[in-house]
Coordinates of C-alpha atoms and ligand atoms in Angstrom, one line a residue:
M1 CA 16.6 20.8 20.0
R2 CA 14.2 21.5 22.9
V3 CA 15.7 20.6 26.2
S4 CA 13.6 18.3 28.4
S5 CA 12.6 18.9 32.0
T6 CA 14.6 17.2 34.7
N7 CA 11.5 15.2 35.4
L8 CA 12.5 12.7 32.6
S9 CA 14.6 9.6 32.8
I10 CA 15.4 7.2 29.9
H11 CA 15.6 3.5 30.4
A12 CA 16.4 1.0 27.7
F13 CA 16.8 -2.7 27.4
A14 CA 20.3 -3.9 26.1
D15 CA 18.9 -4.5 22.6
T16 CA 18.0 -0.8 22.3
D17 CA 21.0 0.5 24.2
D18 CA 22.4 2.6 21.6
F19 CA 19.2 4.3 20.6
G20 CA 18.2 4.9 24.3
R21 CA 21.6 6.5 25.2
K22 CA 21.5 8.8 22.1
L23 CA 17.9 9.9 22.8
A24 CA 19.0 10.6 26.4
R25 CA 21.8 12.8 25.2
L26 CA 19.6 14.7 23.0
V27 CA 16.9 15.5 25.6
H28 CA 19.5 16.0 28.3
A29 CA 18.0 13.4 30.6
P30 CA 19.7 10.7 32.7
F31 CA 20.0 7.2 31.1
S32 CA 20.2 3.7 32.7
L33 CA 19.7 0.2 31.3
I34 CA 17.0 -2.2 32.5
A35 CA 18.9 -5.2 33.7
R36 CA 17.3 -8.6 32.8
R37 CA 18.0 -12.2 33.3
T38 CA 16.3 -15.6 32.5
F39 CA 15.6 -18.0 35.2
P40 CA 16.3 -21.7 34.4
D41 CA 12.7 -22.3 33.6
G42 CA 12.7 -19.4 31.0
E43 CA 11.0 -16.8 33.0
S44 CA 12.3 -13.3 32.9
L45 CA 13.4 -11.0 35.8
V46 CA 13.9 -7.3 35.0
R47 CA 15.3 -4.7 37.4
V48 CA 15.3 -0.9 37.1
I49 CA 18.7 0.6 38.0
G50 CA 18.8 3.8 39.9
K51 CA 15.9 6.2 40.8
P52 CA 13.6 6.8 37.8
S53 CA 12.1 10.1 37.5
R54 CA 8.4 10.8 37.7
G55 CA 8.1 10.8 34.0
A56 CA 10.0 7.8 32.6
V57 CA 10.7 6.6 29.2
L58 CA 11.2 3.2 28.4
V59 CA 12.9 2.4 25.1
R60 CA 12.6 -0.9 23.3
S61 CA 12.2 -1.7 19.7
L62 CA 9.6 -4.5 19.2
H63 CA 10.8 -6.7 16.3
D64 CA 11.2 -10.3 17.3
P65 CA 8.5 -9.3 19.9
N66 CA 7.1 -12.1 21.8
A67 CA 9.2 -12.3 24.9
K68 CA 9.9 -8.5 24.7
F69 CA 6.2 -7.8 25.6
V70 CA 6.3 -9.7 28.9
E71 CA 9.4 -7.9 29.9
L72 CA 7.9 -4.5 29.0
M73 CA 5.0 -5.2 31.3
L74 CA 7.6 -6.2 34.0
A75 CA 9.5 -3.1 33.5
A76 CA 6.5 -0.9 33.6
D77 CA 5.5 -2.3 36.9
A78 CA 9.0 -2.0 38.4
L79 CA 9.1 1.7 37.2
R80 CA 5.8 2.6 38.8
R81 CA 6.9 0.7 42.2
A82 CA 10.0 2.8 42.1
G83 CA 7.9 6.1 41.8
T84 CA 7.4 6.8 38.3
R85 CA 4.0 8.4 37.6
K86 CA 3.9 8.6 33.9
I87 CA 5.6 6.1 31.5
T88 CA 6.1 6.8 27.7
L89 CA 7.0 3.8 25.7
V90 CA 9.3 4.6 22.8
A91 CA 9.0 1.6 20.5
P92 CA 11.0 2.9 17.3
Y93 CA 9.5 -0.3 15.6
L94 CA 6.1 -1.5 16.7
G95 CA 5.4 -5.0 16.0
Y96 CA 2.0 -6.8 15.4
M97 CA 0.6 -3.9 13.5
R98 CA 0.2 -5.7 10.2
Q99 CA -2.5 -8.1 11.3
D100 CA -5.2 -5.4 11.5
T101 CA -8.1 -7.6 10.3
V102 CA -9.2 -11.1 10.1
F103 CA -7.6 -12.0 6.7
Q104 CA -8.6 -15.8 7.0
P105 CA -11.5 -17.2 9.0
G106 CA -10.3 -18.1 12.6
E107 CA -7.6 -15.5 12.9
P108 CA -7.4 -12.8 15.6
I109 CA -6.8 -9.1 15.1
S110 CA -3.5 -9.1 16.6
Q111 CA -3.2 -5.3 16.2
R112 CA -6.1 -4.7 18.5
V113 CA -5.1 -7.3 21.2
I114 CA -1.4 -5.9 21.4
G115 CA -2.8 -2.4 21.5
E116 CA -5.2 -3.1 24.4
W117 CA -2.4 -4.9 26.3
L118 CA 0.1 -2.0 25.8
G119 CA -2.4 0.8 26.0
H120 CA -3.3 -0.4 29.7
T121 CA 0.3 -0.5 30.6
F122 CA 1.8 2.8 29.3
D123 CA 0.5 6.4 29.5
R124 CA 1.9 7.3 26.1
V125 CA 3.4 5.3 23.1
L126 CA 5.6 6.8 20.5
T127 CA 6.8 5.1 17.5
L128 CA 8.0 5.8 13.9
E129 CA 5.7 5.1 10.8
A130 CA 3.5 2.5 12.4
H131 CA 2.0 0.1 9.9
L132 CA -1.6 1.5 9.8
H133 CA -3.4 0.8 6.8
R134 CA -7.0 -0.3 7.6
T135 CA -6.7 1.7 10.9
K136 CA -6.8 5.4 10.6
A137 CA -4.7 6.5 13.7
L138 CA -2.5 5.0 16.2
A139 CA -4.7 6.3 18.9
D140 CA -7.4 3.9 17.7
V141 CA -5.1 1.0 18.4
F142 CA -4.2 2.1 22.0
P143 CA -7.4 2.9 23.9
G144 CA -7.0 5.2 26.8
C145 CA -3.4 6.0 26.0
Q146 CA -1.7 8.9 24.1
A147 CA -0.2 7.3 21.0
V148 CA 1.5 8.9 18.2
S149 CA 3.1 7.4 15.0
I150 CA 5.7 10.0 13.9
P151 CA 5.8 10.4 10.1
S152 CA 9.1 9.2 8.6
A153 CA 8.6 11.1 5.2
P154 CA 10.5 14.1 6.1
I155 CA 13.7 12.1 7.0
L156 CA 13.5 9.9 4.0
A157 CA 13.1 13.0 1.7
A158 CA 15.8 14.7 3.3
W159 CA 18.0 11.5 2.7
L160 CA 17.0 11.4 -1.1
G161 CA 17.9 15.0 -1.4
K162 CA 16.6 17.5 -3.7
G163 CA 17.2 17.9 -7.4
K164 CA 17.6 14.3 -8.5
T165 CA 15.0 14.8 -10.9
S166 CA 15.8 11.6 -13.0
T167 CA 15.0 9.5 -10.0
L168 CA 11.7 7.8 -9.7
L169 CA 10.2 6.8 -6.3
V170 CA 8.5 3.4 -6.3
G171 CA 6.2 2.2 -3.7
P172 CA 5.3 -1.6 -4.1
D173 CA 1.6 -1.4 -3.2
E174 CA -1.5 0.9 -3.0
E175 CA -1.2 0.9 0.7
S176 CA 2.1 2.8 0.4
E177 CA 0.5 5.5 -1.7
P178 CA -0.1 8.3 0.9
W179 CA 3.3 8.0 2.3
V180 CA 5.1 7.7 -1.1
R181 CA 3.2 10.7 -2.2
S182 CA 4.3 12.8 0.7
I183 CA 7.9 11.7 0.2
G184 CA 7.6 12.7 -3.5
R185 CA 6.0 16.2 -2.5
L186 CA 8.9 16.9 0.0
S187 CA 11.6 15.8 -2.2
G188 CA 10.3 17.0 -5.5
L189 CA 10.6 13.5 -7.1
S190 CA 8.1 11.9 -9.3
W191 CA 6.7 8.6 -7.8
V192 CA 4.4 5.7 -8.7
V193 CA 3.0 2.8 -6.6
G194 CA 2.3 -0.7 -7.8
R195 CA -0.3 -3.2 -7.1
K196 CA 0.7 -6.2 -4.9
K197 CA -1.1 -9.6 -4.3
R198 CA 0.4 -11.6 -1.6
Q199 CA 0.8 -15.2 -2.6
G200 CA 2.5 -16.5 0.6
D201 CA 4.8 -15.4 3.5
T202 CA 7.7 -14.7 1.1
Q203 CA 6.0 -14.6 -2.3
V204 CA 4.2 -11.6 -3.8
R205 CA 3.0 -10.4 -7.3
I206 CA 3.7 -6.9 -8.1
D207 CA 2.2 -5.1 -11.1
L208 CA 3.6 -1.7 -12.0
P209 CA 2.0 1.0 -13.9
H210 CA 2.8 1.2 -17.7
G211 CA 5.0 3.9 -19.0
I212 CA 8.0 3.9 -16.6
E213 CA 10.8 5.4 -18.4
A214 CA 13.2 6.3 -15.6
K215 CA 16.6 4.7 -15.6
R216 CA 17.1 5.2 -11.8
A217 CA 14.6 4.2 -9.1
V218 CA 14.4 4.1 -5.4
I219 CA 12.1 1.6 -3.8
I220 CA 10.5 2.9 -0.8
D221 CA 8.7 0.6 1.7
D222 CA 7.9 0.8 5.4
I223 CA 8.9 -2.6 6.4
A224 CA 11.3 -5.2 4.7
S225 CA 10.9 -8.7 6.3
S226 CA 11.3 -11.5 4.0
G227 CA 12.6 -9.1 1.3
G228 CA 10.1 -10.7 -1.3
T229 CA 8.1 -7.4 -1.7
I230 CA 11.2 -5.4 -2.5
A231 CA 13.1 -8.1 -4.6
T232 CA 9.8 -8.7 -6.8
T233 CA 9.5 -4.9 -7.2
A234 CA 13.1 -4.7 -8.2
R235 CA 12.7 -7.4 -10.8
A236 CA 9.5 -5.8 -12.2
L237 CA 11.4 -2.5 -12.6
R238 CA 14.4 -4.2 -14.3
K239 CA 11.9 -5.8 -16.9
L240 CA 10.9 -2.3 -17.6
G241 CA 14.3 -1.2 -18.3
V242 CA 15.3 0.7 -15.0
R243 CA 19.2 0.2 -14.7
W244 CA 20.0 1.5 -11.3
I245 CA 17.8 0.5 -8.4
D246 CA 18.3 1.5 -4.8
V247 CA 16.1 0.8 -1.6
A248 CA 15.0 2.9 1.4
V249 CA 13.2 1.2 4.1
V250 CA 12.0 2.4 7.4
H251 CA 12.0 -0.7 9.5
A252 CA 14.8 -3.1 8.7
I253 CA 13.5 -6.4 10.0
F254 CA 15.3 -8.4 7.2
A255 CA 14.6 -12.0 8.0
P256 CA 17.6 -14.5 7.2
R257 CA 18.3 -14.3 3.3
A258 CA 16.1 -11.2 2.7
L259 CA 19.2 -9.0 1.9
Y260 CA 20.7 -11.7 -0.3
R261 CA 17.2 -12.0 -2.1
I262 CA 17.0 -8.4 -2.5
R263 CA 20.6 -8.1 -4.0
Q264 CA 20.0 -11.1 -6.2
A265 CA 17.1 -9.0 -7.8
G266 CA 19.7 -6.4 -8.8
V267 CA 19.5 -3.8 -6.2
R268 CA 22.5 -1.7 -5.6
H269 CA 22.2 0.2 -2.2
V270 CA 19.9 -0.5 0.7
V271 CA 19.4 2.0 3.5
S272 CA 17.1 2.0 6.5
C273 CA 16.1 4.1 9.5
N274 CA 17.5 3.2 12.7
T275 CA 14.5 1.7 14.3
I276 CA 15.9 -1.6 14.3
P277 CA 19.6 -2.1 14.7
H278 CA 21.0 -3.3 11.4
P279 CA 24.0 -2.7 9.0
T280 CA 21.8 -0.9 6.6
N281 CA 20.9 1.8 9.1
A282 CA 21.8 5.2 7.5
I283 CA 18.9 7.4 8.5
S284 CA 18.6 8.5 12.1
C285 CA 15.2 9.0 13.5
I286 CA 16.2 9.7 17.0
P287 CA 15.9 13.6 16.7
L288 CA 12.2 13.0 15.7
F289 CA 11.5 11.2 19.0
A290 CA 13.6 13.7 21.0
E291 CA 11.3 16.5 19.7
K292 CA 8.2 14.6 20.8
L293 CA 9.5 14.1 24.3
Ligands
R5P1 C1 3.2 -4.6 3.7 O1 2.1 -4.0 3.3 C2 4.4 -3.9 4.1 O2 4.3 -2.5 3.6 C3 5.6 -4.3 3.4 O3 5.5 -4.4 1.9 C4 5.8 -5.9 3.8 O4 5.5 -6.0 5.2 C5 7.1 -6.4 3.4 O5 7.2 -7.7 3.6 P1 8.2 -8.7 2.9 O6 9.5 -8.1 3.0 O7 8.0 -10.0 3.8 O8 7.6 -8.9 1.6

């Protein structure tokens, strides 16, 4: 592991405390929490504790993001006032990336709005496996800011392990194809992707390719939110005779009842990367961020 310069300090909000502390240990940088409190009128106040370095890293995972964005802006201002010159936002999960086009007349392109907002506040943004489908690169989302979406395929492939040739990797939709292909290449496993049609916030239709003969499958998805995509994919696999179905996701949003829905569909084990604190976290992405710092 590369050792960072002493010009780096790591600052995290309490909801990303564990991630921030481990990251600080890996890069041998001082760590401190950003203190926050809410006034009776609902406004937030944040405070940087201690003296930040010239290069500060602010760590916060951006699931359930609305209030977090305002506090990030406040924390960035506080860091600069305390002497920081360059701020890197480490957002292990970066919200608002899915609305990357106007799906229905009258909607915004949320990805662009949030990207411009954060891009003007931070010098660098690092995340894991940003949901980029119609946008080519994360740099296109953050104008004037160095932005990197770290690929998750190597850590997922390592978790899958080599030599389990009887296991089939299954991506639920065409959008997952480049990513699932790359996990397949790294792990040596065969893979397929389905076709997905979204019918509502929690309802999807999944069509899988014909000719699946595997008895064991691992469904791979970047985000599990309502759990609808994974549960529907699992049911489709079971109809095709697949008996053992596990799931590996990058970002474990898991809205209420999502895991229940997934288990009801016959899934055995669910694992996730630790971008969002969740009981399914089993794959650490912190070393990947440490390397980038
Ligand atoms: C969509 O394109 C993503 O890759 C995920 O499949 C989707 O966000 C999962 O959402 P849900 O769990 O609500 O079906």
